[in-house]
Amino acid sequence: MKPPEFRKSSWWWLSLLCFGLLLSLIYFEMGYFYPQVKRYFDNSGGPTAQPLVSRARVYLLKSLELYAEMAESEESSLKVRHNLNTAYGLINVDLYLQNYPCTAPTLELIDNLEQKLKQQQQGDVASYSLALLPILQCTDIIQAGQDDKRSQLAISLARNLDFHQKLLFWGSLVMVSTGLAFWALHMKQRRQIEAGRDETKHWRQHAMRDGLTGILNRRAFDADLKKSLDLYREKGRPFSLLMCDIDFFKQYNDSLGHLEGDKALLLVTDALTKALRAMDSLYRYGGEELVIILDNANISQARGIGLRALEVVRELRLPHPQSETGFLTISIGCATSSETDISAESLIALVDSRLYLA
């Protein structure tokens, strides 16, 4: 039985769906997750970049160095204040203010130091170092906290990366395997369908053949006669019929046996097949009656082919004890499509009546 049409392509669509899901997974991993990881590591303050508080510490230590070398001049004081202001700006961020309580007091200390320098209230290096000490301690606290958070985040990213790598690998493996399995099922079903069609075609052709002689049978004749009539009606393409009957064939079987009769029938059909044109078709109409459709042949051409058919059977010289000639012969009736009212029944009746008179 032929499977429903939707099943013919269901496996194909399922395999296509698997490969589509695979492409979607790859697109998600390459277009969403990995860029997130890359952006994190590329950002300022990320694990691979110098944190803001570390840079602030550098400026604070630089200010101490400049303070120790500072002369009694406005220009020297300006350099120290510039480093303090830069450190202030690097520490004064919401992330530090919200997570580290020492941040706000540290900013006040930096601001006080900057104001003293602005007012030319310069002390010795030891006092400046003592003033910077709580500020540097706060930067150490922030630095340690940020390092801890970055470590935790790096571990989390590593775990997520490992998970997504496994997801990509196993997801790809499952989808490719499933897609290939569905594709194999699709190809198997396609081969089964094609084999079924070939088998159906074989049996259909077999059903159109006569079991004994191998030539076309009555069913094939009815179908081909209809096609020939349709061509004649639509395009005016003429055709003719020859109806053949083996003379005294019943007596042949009675005297020589049915096995010899079968052999004689095979020899006659083989001889007639060789006598016909490539476009003509020979059918077993019933018993010892044979019929020939002559494509694109008028009555004159049909008579010529009929005479040749009579001759090739006589040339077989098959002995027939009950025949007046002593050999097996055939009789032929002939009719053409232009002689009747263009119907299968009238054409068969005409050729049959002429066979009777032959």
Coordinates of C-alpha atoms in Angstrom, one line a residue:
M1 CA 0.0 0.0 0.0
K2 CA 1.3 3.4 -0.9
P3 CA 1.9 5.5 2.3
P4 CA 0.1 8.8 2.7
E5 CA 1.8 11.8 1.0
F6 CA 2.6 13.6 4.3
R7 CA 4.7 10.6 5.4
K8 CA 6.8 10.8 2.3
S9 CA 8.5 14.0 3.5
S10 CA 8.1 13.8 7.3
W11 CA 11.5 12.3 8.0
W12 CA 13.0 14.8 5.6
W13 CA 11.4 17.7 7.5
L14 CA 12.5 16.2 10.9
S15 CA 16.1 15.9 9.7
L16 CA 16.0 19.5 8.4
L17 CA 14.6 20.6 11.8
C18 CA 17.5 18.9 13.6
F19 CA 20.1 20.7 11.5
G20 CA 18.2 24.0 11.9
L21 CA 18.3 23.5 15.7
L22 CA 22.0 22.8 15.4
L23 CA 22.6 26.0 13.5
S24 CA 20.5 27.9 16.1
L25 CA 22.6 26.5 19.0
I26 CA 25.8 27.5 17.2
Y27 CA 24.4 30.9 16.5
F28 CA 23.4 31.4 20.2
E29 CA 26.8 30.3 21.5
M30 CA 28.8 32.3 19.0
G31 CA 26.5 35.3 18.9
Y32 CA 25.4 35.6 22.6
F33 CA 27.5 33.8 25.2
Y34 CA 31.0 34.0 23.9
P35 CA 30.8 37.8 23.1
Q36 CA 29.6 38.3 26.7
V37 CA 32.7 36.6 28.0
K38 CA 34.9 38.6 25.6
R39 CA 33.2 41.9 26.6
Y40 CA 33.8 41.2 30.2
F41 CA 37.5 40.5 29.8
D42 CA 37.9 43.5 27.5
N43 CA 36.2 45.9 29.9
S44 CA 38.2 48.3 32.1
G45 CA 38.3 46.9 35.6
G46 CA 37.9 43.4 34.4
P47 CA 40.2 40.6 35.5
T48 CA 42.7 41.3 32.7
A49 CA 42.6 45.1 33.1
Q50 CA 43.9 47.3 35.9
P51 CA 41.1 48.1 38.4
L52 CA 40.3 51.7 39.1
V53 CA 41.3 51.5 42.8
S54 CA 44.7 50.2 41.8
R55 CA 45.3 53.1 39.5
A56 CA 44.1 55.4 42.3
R57 CA 46.7 53.9 44.6
V58 CA 49.4 54.6 42.0
Y59 CA 48.4 58.3 41.9
L60 CA 48.4 58.5 45.7
L61 CA 51.9 57.1 46.0
K62 CA 53.0 59.4 43.2
S63 CA 51.6 62.3 45.1
L64 CA 53.7 61.2 48.2
E65 CA 56.8 61.0 46.0
L66 CA 56.1 64.5 44.6
Y67 CA 55.4 65.8 48.1
A68 CA 58.7 64.6 49.3
E69 CA 60.4 66.4 46.4
M70 CA 58.1 69.4 46.5
A71 CA 59.8 72.8 46.7
E72 CA 58.1 75.9 48.0
S73 CA 56.3 76.8 44.8
E74 CA 52.8 76.8 43.5
E75 CA 53.8 74.6 40.6
S76 CA 55.0 71.8 42.8
S77 CA 51.9 72.0 45.0
L78 CA 49.7 71.9 41.8
K79 CA 51.3 68.6 40.7
V80 CA 50.6 66.9 44.1
R81 CA 47.0 68.2 44.1
H82 CA 46.5 67.0 40.5
N83 CA 47.5 63.4 41.6
L84 CA 45.2 63.7 44.6
N85 CA 42.3 64.9 42.4
T86 CA 42.9 62.1 39.9
A87 CA 42.9 59.5 42.7
Y88 CA 39.7 61.1 44.1
G89 CA 38.0 60.7 40.8
L90 CA 39.1 57.1 40.4
I91 CA 37.8 56.1 43.8
N92 CA 34.6 58.2 43.7
V93 CA 32.5 55.6 41.8
D94 CA 29.1 54.1 42.8
L95 CA 30.5 50.5 42.9
Y96 CA 33.0 51.4 45.7
L97 CA 30.6 53.8 47.5
Q98 CA 27.8 51.1 47.7
N99 CA 30.0 48.1 48.6
Y100 CA 32.8 49.5 50.8
P101 CA 32.0 51.7 53.9
C102 CA 35.5 53.2 54.0
T103 CA 35.1 54.8 50.6
A104 CA 33.2 58.0 51.7
P105 CA 35.5 58.8 54.6
T106 CA 38.5 58.2 52.3
L107 CA 37.2 60.7 49.8
E108 CA 36.8 63.2 52.6
L109 CA 40.4 62.7 53.7
I110 CA 41.6 63.2 50.1
D111 CA 39.5 66.3 49.8
N112 CA 40.9 67.7 53.1
L113 CA 44.5 67.0 52.0
E114 CA 43.9 68.8 48.7
Q115 CA 42.3 71.8 50.5
K116 CA 45.4 72.1 52.9
L117 CA 47.7 72.0 49.9
K118 CA 45.6 74.6 48.2
Q119 CA 45.9 76.8 51.3
Q120 CA 49.7 76.4 51.3
Q121 CA 49.5 74.5 54.6
Q122 CA 52.4 72.2 53.9
G123 CA 53.7 69.9 56.6
D124 CA 56.6 67.4 56.6
V125 CA 56.7 64.2 54.7
A126 CA 56.0 62.1 57.7
S127 CA 52.7 63.9 58.5
Y128 CA 51.7 63.6 54.8
S129 CA 52.5 59.9 54.9
L130 CA 50.4 59.5 58.0
A131 CA 47.5 61.3 56.3
L132 CA 47.7 59.0 53.3
L133 CA 47.9 55.8 55.4
P134 CA 44.1 55.4 56.1
I135 CA 43.5 56.3 52.4
L136 CA 45.9 53.6 51.2
Q137 CA 44.4 51.1 53.7
C138 CA 41.0 51.7 52.2
T139 CA 42.3 51.2 48.7
D140 CA 43.8 47.9 49.9
I141 CA 40.4 46.9 51.3
I142 CA 38.7 47.8 48.1
Q143 CA 41.4 46.1 46.1
A144 CA 41.1 42.9 48.1
G145 CA 37.3 42.9 47.8
Q146 CA 37.4 43.5 44.1
D147 CA 40.0 40.8 43.6
D148 CA 37.8 38.3 45.5
K149 CA 34.7 39.3 43.4
R150 CA 36.7 39.0 40.2
S151 CA 38.0 35.6 41.3
Q152 CA 34.4 34.4 42.0
L153 CA 33.2 35.8 38.7
A154 CA 36.1 34.2 36.9
I155 CA 35.3 30.8 38.5
S156 CA 31.6 31.3 37.5
L157 CA 32.6 32.2 33.9
A158 CA 34.9 29.2 33.7
R159 CA 32.0 26.9 34.9
N160 CA 29.6 28.5 32.5
L161 CA 32.2 28.2 29.7
D162 CA 32.6 24.6 30.5
F163 CA 28.9 24.1 30.6
H164 CA 28.4 25.8 27.2
Q165 CA 31.2 23.9 25.6
K166 CA 29.7 20.6 26.7
L167 CA 26.2 21.9 25.6
L168 CA 27.6 22.8 22.2
F169 CA 29.5 19.5 21.9
W170 CA 26.8 17.1 23.1
G171 CA 24.0 19.2 21.5
S172 CA 25.8 19.1 18.2
L173 CA 26.4 15.4 18.5
V174 CA 22.8 14.6 19.4
M175 CA 21.3 16.9 16.7
V176 CA 23.7 15.7 13.9
S177 CA 23.1 12.0 14.9
T178 CA 19.4 12.5 15.1
G179 CA 19.3 14.5 11.8
L180 CA 21.3 11.7 10.1
A181 CA 19.1 9.1 11.5
F182 CA 16.0 10.9 10.3
W183 CA 17.7 11.4 6.9
A184 CA 18.5 7.7 6.8
L185 CA 14.8 6.9 7.5
H186 CA 13.8 9.3 4.8
M187 CA 16.0 7.6 2.3
K188 CA 14.8 4.2 3.4
Q189 CA 11.2 5.2 3.0
R190 CA 12.0 6.8 -0.3
R191 CA 13.6 3.5 -1.5
Q192 CA 10.6 1.6 -0.2
I193 CA 8.2 3.9 -2.1
E194 CA 10.3 3.6 -5.3
A195 CA 10.5 -0.1 -4.9
G196 CA 6.7 -0.2 -4.4
R197 CA 6.2 1.9 -7.5
D198 CA 8.5 -0.4 -9.5
E199 CA 6.7 -3.4 -8.2
T200 CA 3.3 -1.9 -9.0
K201 CA 4.5 -1.0 -12.5
H202 CA 5.8 -4.5 -13.0
W203 CA 2.6 -6.1 -11.9
R204 CA 0.6 -3.7 -14.0
Q205 CA 2.6 -4.5 -17.0
H206 CA 2.3 -8.2 -16.1
A207 CA -1.5 -7.8 -15.9
M208 CA -1.5 -6.5 -19.4
R209 CA 0.3 -9.5 -20.8
D210 CA -1.0 -12.9 -21.9
G211 CA 0.3 -15.6 -19.7
L212 CA 1.0 -18.1 -22.5
T213 CA 2.3 -16.0 -25.4
G214 CA 3.7 -13.0 -23.6
I215 CA 2.0 -10.6 -26.0
L216 CA -0.5 -8.0 -24.8
N217 CA -3.9 -9.2 -23.7
R218 CA -7.5 -8.1 -24.0
R219 CA -7.3 -5.6 -21.2
A220 CA -4.3 -3.9 -22.8
F221 CA -6.2 -3.9 -26.2
D222 CA -9.2 -2.1 -24.7
A223 CA -7.0 0.6 -23.1
D224 CA -4.9 1.1 -26.3
L225 CA -7.9 1.2 -28.6
K226 CA -9.4 4.0 -26.5
K227 CA -6.1 5.9 -26.7
S228 CA -6.1 5.5 -30.5
L229 CA -9.7 6.6 -30.8
D230 CA -9.0 9.7 -28.7
L231 CA -6.0 10.6 -30.9
Y232 CA -8.1 10.1 -34.0
R233 CA -10.9 12.4 -32.6
E234 CA -8.6 15.1 -31.3
K235 CA -5.8 15.2 -34.0
G236 CA -7.2 13.1 -36.9
R237 CA -4.5 10.5 -36.6
P238 CA -5.8 7.4 -38.4
F239 CA -5.4 3.8 -37.3
S240 CA -6.5 0.4 -38.5
L241 CA -7.5 -2.9 -36.9
L242 CA -6.6 -6.4 -38.1
M243 CA -8.4 -9.3 -36.4
C244 CA -6.8 -12.7 -37.0
D245 CA -8.2 -16.2 -36.4
I246 CA -6.2 -19.4 -36.6
D247 CA -8.2 -21.6 -39.1
F248 CA -9.6 -24.8 -37.6
F249 CA -7.7 -24.4 -34.4
K250 CA -10.1 -26.5 -32.4
Q251 CA -9.6 -29.4 -34.8
Y252 CA -5.8 -28.8 -34.5
N253 CA -6.0 -29.2 -30.7
D254 CA -8.3 -32.2 -31.0
S255 CA -6.0 -34.1 -33.4
L256 CA -2.5 -33.1 -32.1
G257 CA -3.3 -32.1 -28.4
H258 CA -3.4 -28.9 -26.5
L259 CA 0.4 -28.8 -25.9
E260 CA 1.0 -28.8 -29.6
G261 CA -1.7 -26.2 -29.9
D262 CA 0.1 -24.0 -27.4
K263 CA 3.3 -24.4 -29.3
A264 CA 1.6 -23.5 -32.6
L265 CA 0.0 -20.4 -31.0
L266 CA 3.5 -19.3 -29.7
L267 CA 5.0 -19.7 -33.2
V268 CA 2.2 -17.8 -34.9
T269 CA 2.4 -14.8 -32.5
D270 CA 6.1 -14.7 -32.8
A271 CA 5.9 -14.7 -36.6
L272 CA 3.3 -12.0 -36.6
T273 CA 5.3 -9.8 -34.2
K274 CA 8.3 -9.9 -36.5
A275 CA 6.1 -9.0 -39.5
L276 CA 4.7 -5.8 -37.9
R277 CA 6.1 -2.3 -37.7
A278 CA 7.7 -1.0 -34.5
M279 CA 4.6 1.3 -34.0
D280 CA 2.1 -1.6 -34.3
S281 CA 0.8 -3.8 -31.4
L282 CA -0.3 -7.4 -31.3
Y283 CA -2.9 -8.6 -28.7
R284 CA -4.4 -11.9 -27.8
Y285 CA -8.1 -11.1 -28.0
G286 CA -9.4 -14.5 -26.8
G287 CA -8.6 -18.2 -27.5
E288 CA -7.1 -18.4 -31.0
E289 CA -8.2 -14.9 -31.9
L290 CA -5.5 -12.2 -32.2
V291 CA -6.0 -8.5 -33.0
I292 CA -3.5 -5.9 -34.2
I293 CA -3.7 -2.1 -33.9
L294 CA -1.9 -0.5 -36.8
D295 CA -0.9 3.1 -35.7
N296 CA -1.1 5.8 -38.3
A297 CA -2.3 3.4 -41.1
N298 CA -5.0 3.8 -43.6
I299 CA -7.0 1.0 -45.2
S300 CA -4.5 0.5 -48.0
Q301 CA -1.5 0.2 -45.6
A302 CA -3.6 -2.1 -43.4
R303 CA -4.3 -4.5 -46.2
G304 CA -0.6 -4.6 -47.2
I305 CA 0.4 -5.5 -43.6
G306 CA -2.4 -8.1 -43.5
L307 CA -1.2 -9.8 -46.6
R308 CA 2.3 -9.9 -45.1
A309 CA 0.9 -11.5 -41.9
L310 CA -0.9 -14.2 -43.9
E311 CA 2.4 -14.9 -45.7
V312 CA 4.6 -15.2 -42.6
V313 CA 2.2 -17.7 -41.0
R314 CA 2.1 -19.8 -44.2
E315 CA 5.9 -19.8 -44.3
L316 CA 5.9 -21.5 -40.9
R317 CA 4.5 -24.6 -42.7
L318 CA 3.1 -26.1 -39.5
P319 CA 1.4 -29.4 -40.3
H320 CA -2.4 -29.4 -39.8
P321 CA -4.1 -32.7 -40.4
Q322 CA -7.6 -31.2 -40.6
S323 CA -6.8 -28.3 -42.9
E324 CA -7.5 -28.4 -46.7
T325 CA -4.0 -27.1 -47.4
G326 CA -2.3 -29.5 -44.9
F327 CA -0.7 -26.6 -43.0
L328 CA -1.8 -24.1 -40.3
T329 CA -3.2 -20.9 -41.8
I330 CA -4.9 -17.8 -40.4
S331 CA -7.8 -15.6 -41.6
I332 CA -7.8 -11.8 -41.2
G333 CA -10.4 -9.1 -41.1
C334 CA -9.5 -5.5 -41.7
A335 CA -11.1 -2.2 -40.8
T336 CA -9.9 1.4 -40.4
S337 CA -11.0 4.3 -38.1
S338 CA -12.4 6.4 -41.0
E339 CA -15.0 3.7 -41.9
T340 CA -17.2 3.8 -38.8
D341 CA -19.0 6.2 -36.5
I342 CA -15.8 6.5 -34.3
S343 CA -16.6 4.1 -31.5
A344 CA -14.8 1.0 -30.2
E345 CA -17.8 -1.2 -30.5
S346 CA -18.6 -0.3 -34.1
L347 CA -15.0 -0.7 -35.2
I348 CA -14.7 -4.1 -33.5
A349 CA -18.0 -5.2 -35.0
L350 CA -16.9 -4.2 -38.5
V351 CA -13.6 -5.9 -38.3
D352 CA -15.2 -9.0 -36.8
S353 CA -17.8 -9.2 -39.6
R354 CA -15.0 -9.0 -42.2
L355 CA -13.1 -11.7 -40.4
Y356 CA -16.2 -13.9 -40.6
L357 CA -16.3 -13.4 -44.3
A358 CA -12.6 -14.0 -44.9

